[in-house]
Structure formats: C-alpha cells, structure tokens
Amino acid sequence: MDSDGTQEARGTHANPVPRSRSAAVPPMPSTPPKPDGSAFLSWLRTPRPEAAPGVWRFGHVPRPEQEPEVIPARQLFSGALIAFLVGWLVWSLLWNGYLGGWWVLPLTAMTDSWTDPHSMSRVVLSYAWYVIVALTIMVSVGRLGRWSEIWRRYLAPGLRRLTTPQPGEAPPPPQEDPAQWPQLRAAGAVDAAERLAAEAGAGLMRDVDHARISRAWQGVRSGRHSLATFTGAVLQDGAAACLHPSGERDLPTRLARHDLLTGQVRIGTTADDPRNPYTYRGTGLALGPELLGTSLLAVGPAGSGKTGTVVRPLAESLCLHALAGRAAVVVVGAAGAGIGPADAYDVVVRIGNPESVYDLDLYGGTTDPDEAAAVLAEALVGDLADPHPGNDSRRSTTVLAQLLGPFRAVHDRFPSVPELRQLLDGAPAPLAALRTALEGSGQESLLRELDARERQLAHPGDVAGVLADRVALLDRPAFAGFFDTSGQSRPFSLKALDHPVRVRIDLPARGHADASRILARLVLAQFTASVAVREDRSLFACLVLDDATGVITPEAVRGIQRLRSGNAGAVLTLRTLDDVPRPLRGPLLGATGCRMALSGLTPWDGQDFAEVWGKEWTEARDVTDRQIIAETPAGKALHAVRRVITGKAPTARAVTVRQVERERWSASELAHALPPGHAVLSLTSVRGEHAPPLLVDLRE
C-alpha cells in the first residue's frame, strides 16, 4: 500500500521519488472541526435491559430460558417450499373444478336467497369468499411448512435492521432521554440539566464525567450535599464538575471494555456450549461491584491468564469507579506484574525501591496498641497459626500488645522495625530504657504489662522469638528507608479508604519472597479491619491481590466473610489451592461468592471446585440397538439384501430417558476439558442471585 511518504523511513528506496509538500501533507482546514458528541450519545442511549448475574448488559438482547427446537435451514426451506407447492396444487384443483363444486355451496346458498345473480354485491361476496378459502389454505400450509419459523429466523431480523433508526437519528423524547438529565429536571435543576445536555451534545462529556456527576447527584438525593451547591458547580464547570481530588477525568489507557452506566467490565464471552444454560450462551460476561462485593477467587497455573484477563481489567474498572467517586481500590502485586501504569493510580507504594514517594504504614494508621498488635500479629505469624499451636495469633497479639502499649505511651509513636526487633529479642538495654521511662511517668498498668513480658522471656515456649525472626525479614538493608514511624516519610494508611483513592502497592517478590508474603498478609489484615469501621459505606472498597500465596489464614477467611456487609470485596488469585492449608480450602471457597477455575487446573484442585459447585439433575438418554430376527423366508431374504447394501444387520433402536444427578463440572473435566484461554466461573451477587458454573472464553 502506498503510504504517500508519511509513514516511510528515510533511505529505504533505491531511487526515491521526490514528492511535493502539498501531496505529502494535506492542507490545514480554515476552521477547526466542531466537536461531535454522537458517539457518547449513542453509548448513553444504548439499551441495557435487566439480565441474569454476569451478563454484559450493554446492548444485550435477552434470550429465552429454554433452548427452542432448532430445525436445519435446508430442511426448513425445503419443507416450506413443498408446503407452498401443495397449497398451490390444492387451490388450482379447487379453482378449476377438479375437486367438484362443493366448496362454493355455502356461497351459493348465502347469495341466491337475497341477491340478484348479476348484482355488484354478489360479485363482491364471491371474491370475498374466494379470499377466505385462499387464506384458509395458506394458513394451513404455512403451519405445515413452518413459515413463521422462517420469518422469525431470517426475515424479521433483516427487516428490523432496515426499519430501526440508527443511534442519534431518532433520539427518545426529552422526558425519557438520559442525555437530557430528566432526574435533574424533575427536581427543578433545569439550568444544570441544560448545561450538561449541551456539553454532551458538543462532545465535551465522557462516560467518567457522566458517572461522576450521577454519583454527586446521588449525594444530593441522600442529603449529603445541597442542591444549590451541586447546581452551582455544574453551571460553573459543566462536565468537569465535581472532579476527583486528582483532577483526572479518565485513565491514561484502557485495555478492557467498560460500561460505567451499569458499572460493568467485560472479561470474556460465555461459550456456546451445552453445559452452559441457554440464556447465557454467546453473551458477554462482565463483572461489577454487585458481584465483586461477594469477593472473587481465581485459581489457575502460571500463564493461564489470571493477571492479564482478570486482575488487570478489574483493577482498571475499579480505578474508573474511583475517578467517578464510587469506589476505593487497593491493588497489590509484585513489581512489574503488569497491574496497570503508575499514572492510573493516586498512590504508588514501591516497597524496597528507593525512588518510591510513599511508604507503607506498618500499623495501619491506628493509634490503638491492641488493634495494631492484632493486625501485625496476623501478618507475622498468621500462616503458622494452625501447624504450630504454640504460635497462634492470640498469643502473638498479646506479646505485641505488651510491647506496643508501653512504647507508644513513652514515645507517642509505635516502634520502628529495628526497635521492634530488639524488643522482641529481649535485648536488655531497650527494655531497661523503656522501664525507666515508664517509671518516671507513673503508668503502673503499663509497667505490669512490661513485667509480664520480661517474665515470659525466660519460658521456652515464648512466641516472641518467632515474632522476632519474622520481623527480621523486614529488617533488611533494602527496606531501610521504609516502615518509618518518626513522621519523616509519607506513609500510606488504609484508613484512607473513606475516600475514592486509587492505590497500587508493589511487593519486592524478587529476592524477598517471605517478606512479600508478610506484607501481603499485612495489607489484607489492614484492609479487612479498615472497611469494618468506615463511616461512608456507600463507597465500594475493593482489594485486588494478584498473588495470594501464603496469605490465606483463618482470620483472613473470617475477614473476607465480613466484607460483604461493609460494601467491600476482595479479588484473590492463586496458582493452585495447594498454596492454601487443607483445612482452609473449603472455608475459603465458601467465603467467596465468585469462583473461577482457569485452564490447566490440576485434578485435585478440580475436585475442590467440583465439591463446592455441587450436583444437578439432568436428563440421561440410554440408546439400545436390538438386532431384528426375521422368521419368514421373505423377511430373511430382505434382511440379507439389506445387510449386503448397508454392511450392518437390521436393528431396532430403543431409547430410555431418565433423570440422574451428576456433578455440574467434574474434576476430570476441569483438569482436561478446558481449552486454553477459557475458565469456568460461578457468580453470586450481593442480593443473593446466583449464576451456575459457566464456561467462559476469556480471549473475546
């Protein structure tokens, strides 16, 4: 293709042909083109009917619950043609009198008694009778030839495409047009509605603006904001009103398909497979806050598409919701895991990277020593609680509280990582300095806590040694500038989830795998503790954890169960369920409402999914072929000829239909029958609606 020289590299032709400047560069228009909002208006006016959980509602055409009987096109058209020819033959025989004149006897009996044989009324009645007979024949052969099926499958869709106006050609009435903001007009904010409608038509509004202003209007309806303040902001800034604190109105890039009007992000297409319910087959599959509010667990080996097809689209969607003021999102993954560019987030915490602007608050922003001790104990020894009874979280919480309380009372802050390690190791100098400071302040209760800690140091089963070893994983030169408690850094705390914030936390997985798992457990524990005490629960909060290996603990499972009541959810991915202790696999699958098994799953992982998805009643057909034995000489001869022609003995087929209970998806099917790029996904909404396990193509 000739690019006209605008995309060719210099010096790549042996004999380059000189080209004029006018041919290479088109002339500049005298006036810049006017912005056009037709694309946005078309998106806004596209119907989004109510649908089953997980169905991509944008432009969705509902399907019947049961699959209709599908007749092959060749058989359908041949039957319709034969039926038409039969009807034509019957009409010809009647018209030409080959079947007698009995069919005109009702007409003769009706007209001879009260009409003149040569009158116009008799002629009209005659033709009317002929039409009635012809229509009767046509209806009869039409039913016989299934003409209605041809109309429904082939003619009606084409006619509908021709007669349906294209988007933007025939807008709905103003009282029904979402682009005219009828809810604002009904409340008396006509000027604001006019301003927004004008900017939408001029191409100055985008989907994030519409979602953000709609969210602000919900605040007016709920009483959080006044109508005058909202109207003034819209009249002043138009589509840029009520901006996110970052000032951004969109993400730098989008890789997935989003519909902010319904809050969905499309992650794939439901396969046209008999194992899927007919109403889902061939429809787009999407996720939104109403499904993520029950949490999502995705399990699949490395390379199965967990990050690229699940985590990245969901993180992108939640960031868009945050820009619209609807959500707060925390995305946690290894550095370079591909969970979105830094420009898409408000806060990026790069633990172990000296160039990181933000730090991570080790104590979650709390000032309560007991709360800080509980969260920190879960992060440090949560994965060791079950295998080692002496290292349970309750004892670890007690040990940490015995040290954090006195230290904060003396220094008005919590200890840094090196200081905490020394206290847990039982170093004499730090404990003596802490005791001296407490004695001077006269806090007897905290002195008793410190006395108890010193007495327990001599016991062989003291858990402080395990805690010190775990804290030592964070006391490394790579983390020297992090977890600062002196106030000289910019620590991020998950207490900020009361605001629509976008956070990305990069874990130092390379070379610090154990420390990364501790930090991942810390973030999960802080998240579940923070969302439980939020004041504004209308804001959806979500934690996206790209790799939950070593993170699932008994307390973590209990925290995930509580997220649903706090308008929050978690997205967790695992390479295998073997990364979760055996006693916790069932509770984890039960705590998450959305479960995804990706291709490449192992049979023992598939068995856990098969058990949680249960069984269903299905129709089983048993076909039996019984050989026919001929008893007469003629029958034996006929069977011999048939055997020579077909090569098979004559048989009679018997079909037995019965109801049996079978697994929705067996472990063998999950392990060996899933094509690459596919997954089986079951869904549960926060309202309690369920979708059975669906085979989904994540590549479409």
XYZ file of C-alpha atoms in Angstrom:
700
model
C 0.000 0.000 0.000
C 1.308 3.441 -0.880
C 1.613 5.456 2.297
C 2.225 8.670 0.344
C 5.517 9.122 2.133
C 4.023 9.908 5.532
C 4.990 6.588 7.194
C 8.116 5.528 5.288
C 11.611 5.506 6.751
C 14.256 7.608 5.044
C 16.732 5.930 2.729
C 14.814 2.705 2.253
C 14.260 3.201 -1.520
C 16.973 2.809 -4.156
C 15.614 5.694 -6.230
C 13.363 7.788 -4.069
C 10.872 9.864 -5.999
C 10.596 13.500 -4.925
C 7.118 14.410 -3.795
C 5.591 17.806 -3.412
C 4.754 19.099 0.053
C 1.114 19.550 -0.896
C 0.821 15.865 -1.750
C 2.504 14.666 1.419
C 0.693 16.907 3.904
C -2.996 17.708 3.464
C -3.918 21.354 3.669
C -4.971 22.623 7.077
C -8.668 23.451 7.357
C -9.559 27.085 7.638
C -11.552 26.442 10.832
C -11.108 23.567 13.303
C -13.832 20.926 13.150
C -16.549 21.187 15.747
C -16.546 18.503 18.426
C -19.157 15.828 17.943
C -20.884 14.059 20.811
C -22.702 11.463 18.713
C -20.503 8.606 19.969
C -21.138 9.489 23.599
C -24.876 9.971 22.999
C -25.039 6.645 21.198
C -23.315 4.964 24.155
C -25.645 6.670 26.617
C -28.837 5.769 24.742
C -27.953 2.128 24.093
C -30.474 -0.076 25.923
C -29.272 -2.013 28.943
C -32.045 -4.418 29.897
C -32.121 -6.259 33.182
C -30.340 -9.583 32.874
C -29.032 -12.514 34.863
C -25.918 -12.016 37.023
C -22.763 -11.608 34.981
C -24.424 -10.841 31.641
C -22.892 -7.888 29.758
C -25.968 -5.639 29.685
C -24.726 -3.078 27.132
C -26.897 -3.703 24.054
C -27.896 -7.120 25.395
C -30.771 -8.941 23.670
C -32.465 -11.282 26.179
C -32.806 -14.927 25.218
C -35.467 -17.435 26.312
C -34.829 -19.633 29.314
C -35.130 -22.883 27.351
C -33.457 -23.675 24.063
C -36.028 -23.846 21.250
C -36.005 -26.723 18.813
C -33.634 -25.779 16.013
C -34.526 -27.133 12.578
C -31.713 -27.219 9.982
C -32.045 -24.458 7.389
C -32.077 -26.881 4.463
C -34.892 -28.914 5.968
C -36.778 -25.764 6.925
C -36.704 -24.196 3.448
C -37.391 -27.461 1.631
C -40.409 -28.125 3.844
C -41.698 -24.588 3.318
C -41.351 -24.939 -0.460
C -43.112 -28.308 -0.527
C -45.925 -26.941 1.633
C -46.324 -23.966 -0.728
C -46.497 -26.251 -3.753
C -49.098 -28.416 -2.025
C -51.190 -25.343 -1.237
C -50.863 -24.098 -4.813
C -51.936 -27.526 -6.109
C -54.991 -27.642 -3.835
C -56.046 -24.144 -4.904
C -55.606 -24.998 -8.587
C -57.706 -28.133 -8.241
C -60.449 -26.213 -6.459
C -60.412 -23.296 -8.903
C -60.523 -25.483 -11.981
C -63.281 -27.684 -10.553
C -61.331 -30.940 -10.462
C -62.493 -31.483 -6.874
C -66.136 -30.568 -7.580
C -68.098 -27.501 -6.626
C -68.786 -28.368 -3.012
C -66.542 -25.598 -1.762
C -68.792 -22.886 -3.309
C -72.042 -24.313 -1.939
C -72.009 -22.052 1.164
C -71.563 -19.025 -1.121
C -74.444 -20.139 -3.408
C -76.765 -20.830 -0.501
C -75.995 -17.454 1.012
C -76.395 -15.317 -2.137
C -79.223 -16.952 -4.081
C -81.788 -16.134 -1.444
C -81.355 -12.381 -1.288
C -79.215 -11.077 -4.157
C -79.622 -10.722 -7.883
C -77.281 -13.058 -9.823
C -75.912 -10.098 -11.821
C -75.630 -7.548 -8.981
C -72.354 -5.994 -7.779
C -72.932 -7.222 -4.222
C -72.926 -10.817 -5.425
C -69.589 -10.219 -7.191
C -68.094 -8.681 -4.058
C -69.317 -11.553 -1.899
C -67.917 -14.079 -4.358
C -64.439 -12.593 -4.319
C -64.570 -12.253 -0.548
C -65.395 -15.970 -0.289
C -62.520 -16.850 -2.615
C -60.136 -14.832 -0.434
C -61.365 -16.596 2.713
C -60.805 -20.021 1.145
C -57.340 -18.992 -0.142
C -56.330 -17.649 3.264
C -57.508 -20.848 4.946
C -55.363 -22.896 2.591
C -52.389 -20.523 3.109
C -52.634 -20.651 6.901
C -52.870 -24.438 6.849
C -49.845 -24.972 4.594
C -47.970 -22.191 6.425
C -48.285 -24.073 9.691
C -47.360 -27.282 7.959
C -44.290 -25.697 6.338
C -43.223 -23.660 9.412
C -43.324 -20.320 7.599
C -43.402 -18.498 10.961
C -40.017 -20.013 11.837
C -38.530 -18.701 8.584
C -39.937 -15.275 9.362
C -38.530 -15.286 12.891
C -35.067 -16.541 11.980
C -34.326 -14.848 8.649
C -36.797 -12.174 7.556
C -37.660 -10.339 10.782
C -34.029 -9.550 11.825
C -33.220 -8.101 8.415
C -36.396 -6.035 8.367
C -35.688 -4.848 11.903
C -32.238 -3.640 10.892
C -33.737 -1.716 7.989
C -36.550 -0.092 9.945
C -34.788 0.569 13.264
C -33.319 4.100 13.309
C -29.572 4.323 13.800
C -28.259 5.778 17.075
C -28.568 9.519 17.060
C -31.087 9.642 14.192
C -34.234 9.487 16.310
C -33.485 10.397 19.935
C -36.088 9.453 22.535
C -38.421 12.074 23.998
C -36.753 14.545 26.414
C -38.534 13.058 29.424
C -37.027 9.642 28.571
C -33.690 10.695 27.060
C -30.840 10.129 29.565
C -28.779 12.721 27.713
C -31.308 15.367 28.827
C -30.862 14.510 32.538
C -34.565 14.086 33.327
C -33.858 13.413 37.017
C -32.353 16.881 37.371
C -35.263 18.489 35.530
C -37.770 16.707 37.754
C -36.002 18.101 40.836
C -36.047 21.661 39.480
C -32.377 21.906 38.415
C -33.313 22.766 34.820
C -30.345 25.088 34.236
C -27.872 22.392 35.307
C -29.606 19.836 33.077
C -29.449 22.191 30.100
C -25.728 22.810 30.648
C -24.941 19.096 30.890
C -27.090 18.244 27.854
C -25.352 20.937 25.795
C -21.886 19.662 26.735
C -22.893 16.087 25.973
C -24.095 17.073 22.525
C -20.938 19.094 21.913
C -18.660 16.151 22.667
C -17.262 17.612 25.904
C -18.555 14.847 28.165
C -17.288 11.300 28.558
C -18.507 8.250 30.440
C -16.468 9.016 33.573
C -17.967 12.517 33.715
C -21.484 11.123 33.467
C -20.815 8.559 36.211
C -19.142 11.129 38.459
C -21.936 13.691 38.159
C -24.549 10.962 38.672
C -22.731 9.966 41.851
C -22.751 13.589 43.030
C -26.466 13.771 42.292
C -26.999 10.698 44.478
C -25.279 12.646 47.249
C -27.833 15.409 46.770
C -30.703 12.931 46.914
C -29.333 11.340 50.093
C -28.838 14.714 51.783
C -25.031 14.723 51.911
C -24.857 17.732 49.576
C -27.193 20.632 48.930
C -28.948 21.176 45.624
C -27.616 24.730 45.413
C -24.007 23.591 45.773
C -24.457 20.918 43.120
C -26.189 23.277 40.685
C -23.542 25.962 41.175
C -20.720 23.514 40.482
C -22.391 22.232 37.311
C -23.155 25.711 35.980
C -19.577 26.780 36.626
C -17.638 23.744 35.370
C -20.099 21.814 33.205
C -18.943 18.275 32.502
C -15.815 18.877 34.630
C -17.854 19.482 37.798
C -17.293 17.512 40.998
C -13.828 16.378 39.928
C -11.850 13.648 41.630
C -9.201 15.117 44.004
C -6.519 14.135 41.488
C -8.152 16.321 38.834
C -8.191 13.405 36.369
C -11.238 12.704 34.215
C -10.060 9.433 32.686
C -7.298 6.857 32.770
C -4.221 7.247 30.542
C -5.033 3.999 28.727
C -7.845 1.464 28.638
C -7.395 -2.141 27.643
C -10.789 -3.592 28.605
C -14.374 -2.746 27.626
C -16.142 -0.777 30.340
C -19.716 0.376 30.822
C -19.806 2.862 33.669
C -23.566 3.274 33.385
C -24.007 -0.246 34.756
C -20.595 -0.412 36.436
C -19.539 -3.495 34.470
C -16.282 -4.523 32.826
C -16.343 -7.228 30.185
C -13.879 -10.076 30.760
C -14.987 -12.577 28.117
C -17.787 -14.334 26.263
C -19.836 -17.239 27.539
C -19.176 -20.210 25.277
C -21.951 -21.659 23.143
C -21.652 -24.983 24.950
C -24.416 -27.397 26.024
C -23.091 -27.285 29.586
C -23.980 -23.581 29.817
C -27.593 -22.513 30.376
C -29.192 -21.432 27.112
C -29.880 -17.906 28.369
C -26.109 -17.357 28.835
C -24.778 -18.923 25.639
C -22.962 -16.486 23.376
C -23.494 -13.497 25.691
C -20.765 -11.251 27.018
C -19.661 -11.934 30.592
C -18.976 -8.966 32.839
C -18.197 -8.229 36.475
C -19.134 -5.245 38.598
C -19.332 -4.108 42.223
C -22.590 -6.022 42.731
C -20.627 -9.255 42.103
C -17.229 -8.261 43.493
C -18.996 -7.407 46.744
C -19.111 -11.160 47.419
C -15.357 -11.460 46.598
C -13.710 -13.391 43.768
C -11.226 -16.263 43.900
C -9.425 -17.185 40.654
C -7.233 -20.306 40.557
C -5.016 -21.248 37.634
C -1.379 -22.075 36.889
C 1.167 -19.534 35.716
C 0.383 -18.385 32.184
C -3.323 -19.193 32.374
C -4.269 -15.501 32.168
C -5.085 -14.551 35.744
C -3.286 -11.201 35.641
C -3.933 -10.181 32.049
C -7.557 -11.270 31.671
C -8.873 -10.956 35.229
C -6.772 -8.745 37.508
C -5.852 -6.014 35.017
C -9.428 -5.414 33.698
C -10.865 -5.421 37.223
C -8.192 -3.027 38.511
C -8.814 -0.757 35.533
C -12.561 -0.792 36.131
C -12.206 -0.038 39.838
C -9.875 2.876 39.053
C -12.541 4.294 36.757
C -15.097 3.883 39.524
C -12.750 5.724 41.864
C -12.478 8.626 39.397
C -16.286 8.686 39.371
C -16.354 8.860 43.166
C -17.901 5.417 43.539
C -15.068 3.222 44.824
C -11.738 2.975 46.592
C -9.299 0.372 45.287
C -6.028 -1.120 46.540
C -4.115 -3.262 44.036
C -1.286 -5.400 45.397
C 1.164 -7.309 43.233
C 4.782 -7.998 42.550
C 6.830 -5.237 40.985
C 6.450 -5.415 37.198
C 3.454 -7.754 37.362
C 1.507 -5.688 34.814
C -1.312 -4.442 37.030
C -1.524 -1.050 35.374
C 0.646 2.012 34.795
C 1.615 4.257 37.668
C -0.279 7.158 36.070
C -3.536 5.288 36.663
C -3.127 5.492 40.461
C -3.091 8.259 43.034
C -0.685 6.486 45.399
C 2.032 4.075 44.301
C 3.960 2.379 47.108
C 7.112 0.638 45.822
C 8.405 -1.222 48.837
C 12.149 -1.721 48.579
C 12.532 0.871 45.818
C 14.445 3.982 46.988
C 12.572 6.102 44.415
C 9.199 5.369 45.998
C 7.399 8.553 47.007
C 5.112 6.835 49.512
C 5.798 4.494 52.394
C 3.566 1.821 53.931
C 2.298 2.305 57.464
C 3.192 -0.882 59.315
C 0.464 -0.280 61.911
C -2.385 0.694 59.568
C -2.727 4.280 60.770
C -4.249 3.307 64.115
C -3.330 4.763 67.496
C -4.736 1.842 69.490
C -1.931 -0.545 70.554
C -4.296 -3.512 70.803
C -5.631 -3.008 67.277
C -2.128 -2.512 65.900
C -0.945 -5.657 67.708
C -3.804 -7.767 66.297
C -3.156 -6.687 62.705
C 0.614 -7.029 62.978
C 0.340 -10.478 64.599
C -1.854 -11.683 61.745
C 0.776 -10.518 59.250
C 3.741 -12.026 61.090
C 2.536 -15.478 62.175
C -0.894 -15.867 60.597
C 0.308 -18.621 58.261
C 1.867 -20.518 61.182
C -1.184 -20.456 63.446
C -2.588 -23.889 62.604
C 0.533 -26.029 62.039
C 2.191 -24.773 65.224
C -0.257 -24.407 68.134
C 2.323 -22.524 70.158
C 2.440 -19.763 67.564
C -1.239 -18.869 67.416
C -2.307 -15.323 66.628
C -3.889 -14.697 70.025
C -0.636 -15.268 71.894
C 1.257 -13.222 69.319
C -1.241 -10.390 69.715
C -0.733 -10.458 73.485
C 3.055 -10.357 73.158
C 2.960 -7.441 70.719
C 0.441 -5.523 72.826
C 2.706 -5.891 75.864
C 5.401 -4.007 73.973
C 3.493 -1.615 71.713
C 1.412 -0.112 74.514
C 4.333 0.919 76.760
C 6.442 2.085 73.818
C 3.673 4.352 72.464
C 2.968 5.753 75.923
C 6.613 6.785 76.234
C 7.453 7.917 72.676
C 3.988 8.885 71.377
C 4.576 6.629 68.394
C 4.965 2.965 67.586
C 8.445 1.386 67.315
C 10.243 1.147 64.010
C 11.221 -2.237 62.609
C 14.729 -2.319 64.215
C 13.306 -1.137 67.538
C 10.526 -3.725 67.467
C 13.022 -6.470 66.652
C 15.197 -5.542 69.638
C 12.204 -5.511 71.980
C 11.007 -8.909 70.770
C 14.528 -10.339 71.091
C 14.524 -9.239 74.726
C 17.579 -7.000 74.434
C 18.300 -5.692 77.987
C 19.138 -2.106 77.046
C 15.887 -1.224 75.180
C 13.723 -2.931 77.800
C 15.567 -1.154 80.636
C 15.207 2.239 78.915
C 11.501 1.581 78.387
C 11.054 0.617 82.034
C 12.865 3.742 83.243
C 10.685 5.990 81.114
C 7.526 4.284 82.353
C 8.543 4.593 85.996
C 9.033 8.295 85.532
C 5.576 8.724 84.051
C 3.806 6.741 86.782
C 1.869 4.397 84.475
C 1.566 1.332 86.691
C -0.691 -0.681 84.353
C 1.827 -0.470 81.520
C 4.613 -1.404 83.922
C 2.711 -4.585 84.749
C 2.492 -5.336 81.020
C 6.246 -4.926 80.709
C 6.845 -7.088 83.789
C 4.746 -9.862 82.309
C 6.698 -9.648 79.061
C 10.023 -9.957 80.879
C 8.795 -12.949 82.862
C 7.650 -14.743 79.700
C 11.025 -14.222 78.018
C 12.501 -16.980 80.165
C 9.867 -19.540 79.137
C 10.947 -21.970 76.391
C 7.592 -21.735 74.586
C 7.607 -17.947 74.302
C 6.325 -16.791 70.917
C 8.455 -13.633 70.933
C 11.327 -15.482 69.273
C 9.164 -16.426 66.303
C 7.915 -12.857 66.027
C 11.471 -11.528 66.141
C 12.503 -13.893 63.353
C 9.618 -12.696 61.227
C 10.332 -9.036 61.920
C 13.937 -9.717 60.925
C 12.699 -10.417 57.385
C 11.630 -6.758 57.233
C 14.821 -5.505 58.904
C 16.932 -5.665 55.757
C 19.055 -3.018 54.012
C 16.595 -2.990 51.087
C 13.829 -1.830 53.453
C 15.948 0.598 55.485
C 14.001 3.628 54.310
C 10.570 2.047 54.744
C 8.105 1.498 57.597
C 9.286 4.706 59.209
C 7.346 5.781 62.320
C 9.174 9.024 63.077
C 6.971 11.112 60.778
C 9.719 11.964 58.283
C 8.241 9.905 55.413
C 4.867 9.830 53.652
C 3.282 6.603 54.910
C 0.094 5.393 53.311
C -2.568 4.005 55.607
C -5.613 2.002 54.612
C -7.653 4.293 56.833
C -7.865 6.422 53.660
C -10.467 4.053 52.186
C -13.155 6.516 53.253
C -12.195 8.437 50.103
C -12.219 7.410 46.411
C -8.489 6.677 46.314
C -6.551 4.535 43.827
C -3.600 2.731 45.388
C -1.020 0.357 43.946
C 1.410 -1.482 46.211
C 4.412 -3.169 44.588
C 5.832 -6.001 46.656
C 9.533 -6.950 46.487
C 8.843 -10.536 45.414
C 12.240 -10.938 43.769
C 14.760 -11.853 46.435
C 12.357 -11.187 49.323
C 9.590 -13.765 48.872
C 8.988 -14.290 52.600
C 8.879 -10.561 53.268
C 6.436 -10.122 50.384
C 4.069 -12.695 51.869
C 4.246 -10.956 55.257
C 3.437 -7.618 53.644
C 0.582 -9.116 51.609
C -0.947 -10.563 54.788
C -0.435 -7.194 56.454
C -2.311 -5.336 53.711
C -5.160 -7.873 53.747
C -5.455 -7.676 57.538
C -5.413 -3.870 57.491
C -7.986 -3.818 54.685
C -10.476 -6.072 56.459
C -10.020 -4.097 59.690
C -10.386 -0.691 57.999
C -13.512 -1.354 55.935
C -15.322 -2.605 59.025
C -15.127 0.825 60.698
C -15.734 3.071 57.697
C -18.234 5.884 58.131
C -19.288 6.182 54.477
C -20.165 2.680 53.317
C -21.804 3.911 50.130
C -18.281 3.900 48.680
C -17.369 0.439 47.406
C -13.942 -0.671 48.638
C -12.032 -3.473 46.937
C -8.668 -5.133 47.473
C -7.116 -6.785 44.410
C -4.367 -9.223 45.406
C -2.570 -10.544 42.341
C -0.963 -13.481 44.157
C -2.466 -14.706 47.433
C 0.109 -17.448 48.016
C 0.746 -17.775 51.745
C -1.843 -15.097 52.549
C -4.891 -17.195 53.429
C -5.188 -17.681 57.185
C -8.154 -18.459 59.443
C -8.505 -14.796 60.357
C -8.224 -13.792 56.701
C -11.108 -16.118 55.796
C -13.235 -14.642 58.575
C -12.352 -11.138 57.394
C -13.356 -11.936 53.792
C -16.703 -13.220 55.061
C -17.346 -9.861 56.747
C -16.515 -7.728 53.706
C -19.918 -8.191 52.084
C -21.753 -6.407 54.907
C -19.377 -3.440 54.650
C -19.894 -2.860 50.888
C -16.430 -4.183 50.176
C -14.865 -7.129 48.422
C -11.593 -8.811 47.601
C -10.145 -10.316 44.419
C -7.649 -13.103 45.117
C -5.664 -15.209 42.656
C -3.802 -18.454 43.321
C -1.684 -20.731 41.172
C -3.082 -23.746 42.989
C -5.216 -24.473 46.018
C -2.208 -26.314 47.441
C -0.961 -22.848 48.451
C -3.813 -22.824 50.993
C -3.720 -25.134 54.045
C -6.048 -28.099 53.577
C -8.382 -27.150 56.483
C -8.909 -23.691 54.943
C -9.705 -24.630 51.328
C -13.370 -25.378 51.923
C -13.969 -22.273 54.087
C -12.160 -20.097 51.525
C -14.298 -21.379 48.642
C -17.369 -20.897 50.808
C -16.413 -17.352 51.824
C -16.048 -16.147 48.217
C -19.225 -15.777 46.199
C -17.485 -15.779 42.793
C -15.182 -18.692 41.996
C -13.101 -19.103 38.844
C -11.164 -22.168 37.690
C -8.860 -21.430 34.757
C -7.477 -23.878 32.214
C -4.558 -26.007 33.344
C -6.035 -26.784 36.742
C -4.832 -29.930 38.492
C -7.326 -32.756 39.146
C -7.064 -32.373 42.938
C -7.802 -28.655 42.621
C -10.671 -29.519 40.294
C -12.062 -31.863 42.943
C -12.394 -28.982 45.419
C -14.242 -26.877 42.846
C -16.466 -29.819 41.874
C -17.453 -30.301 45.501
C -18.313 -26.653 46.118
C -20.324 -26.400 42.874
C -22.307 -29.492 43.768
C -24.580 -31.581 41.567
C -27.659 -31.038 39.435
C -30.453 -33.134 37.968
C -30.005 -33.825 34.283
C -31.689 -35.932 31.640
C -29.806 -39.067 30.595
C -30.679 -40.906 27.367
C -29.768 -44.576 27.029
C -29.904 -45.879 23.447
C -30.048 -49.625 22.848
C -29.791 -51.275 19.411
C -31.501 -54.695 19.238
C -30.985 -56.938 16.238
C -34.175 -57.883 14.414
C -34.584 -61.607 13.756
C -36.635 -62.472 10.683
C -38.815 -65.584 10.928
C -40.249 -65.826 7.385
C -38.266 -66.674 4.259
C -39.232 -63.337 2.677
C -38.081 -61.461 5.742
C -34.780 -63.333 5.838
C -34.196 -62.536 2.179
C -34.988 -58.865 2.764
C -32.591 -58.739 5.723
C -29.875 -60.400 3.667
C -30.243 -57.811 0.909
C -30.196 -55.007 3.480
C -27.060 -56.433 5.092
C -25.327 -56.557 1.702
C -26.260 -52.959 0.925
C -25.556 -51.332 4.324
C -22.998 -53.736 5.725
C -24.927 -53.914 9.003
C -27.523 -56.207 10.404
C -31.076 -54.790 10.730
C -31.622 -53.377 14.214
C -34.371 -51.715 16.210
C -33.401 -48.766 18.401
C -34.841 -48.323 21.908
C -34.361 -45.028 23.780
C -34.702 -44.783 27.573
C -34.848 -41.336 29.199
C -34.278 -40.945 32.936
C -33.362 -38.248 35.445
C -29.952 -38.610 37.123
C -27.918 -36.418 39.480
C -24.478 -35.526 38.192
C -21.725 -33.043 39.045
C -22.030 -29.728 37.275
C -18.324 -29.918 36.417
C -16.273 -32.951 37.366
C -12.662 -32.800 38.460
C -11.603 -34.568 35.262
C -13.447 -32.068 33.058
C -11.940 -29.107 34.885
C -8.455 -30.597 34.569
C -8.583 -31.892 30.988
C -11.591 -30.448 29.110
C -10.953 -26.698 29.479
C -9.480 -25.208 26.276
C -6.610 -22.710 26.600
C -7.811 -19.215 27.398
C -11.038 -20.491 28.961
C -12.299 -20.667 32.532
C -15.285 -21.946 34.475
C -16.826 -19.202 36.579
C -19.695 -19.223 39.079
C -21.202 -15.967 40.334
C -23.146 -14.684 43.321
C -24.421 -11.131 43.673
C -24.759 -9.170 46.900
C -28.547 -9.534 46.562
C -28.218 -13.319 46.655
C -28.726 -14.051 42.941
C -26.728 -16.985 41.618
C -25.275 -17.996 38.266
C -24.231 -21.631 37.787
C -20.691 -22.510 36.688
C -20.240 -21.065 33.192
C -17.646 -21.927 30.571
C -16.180 -18.568 29.520
C -13.778 -17.644 26.737
C -11.521 -15.006 28.295
C -9.981 -14.056 24.944
C -13.133 -12.476 23.446
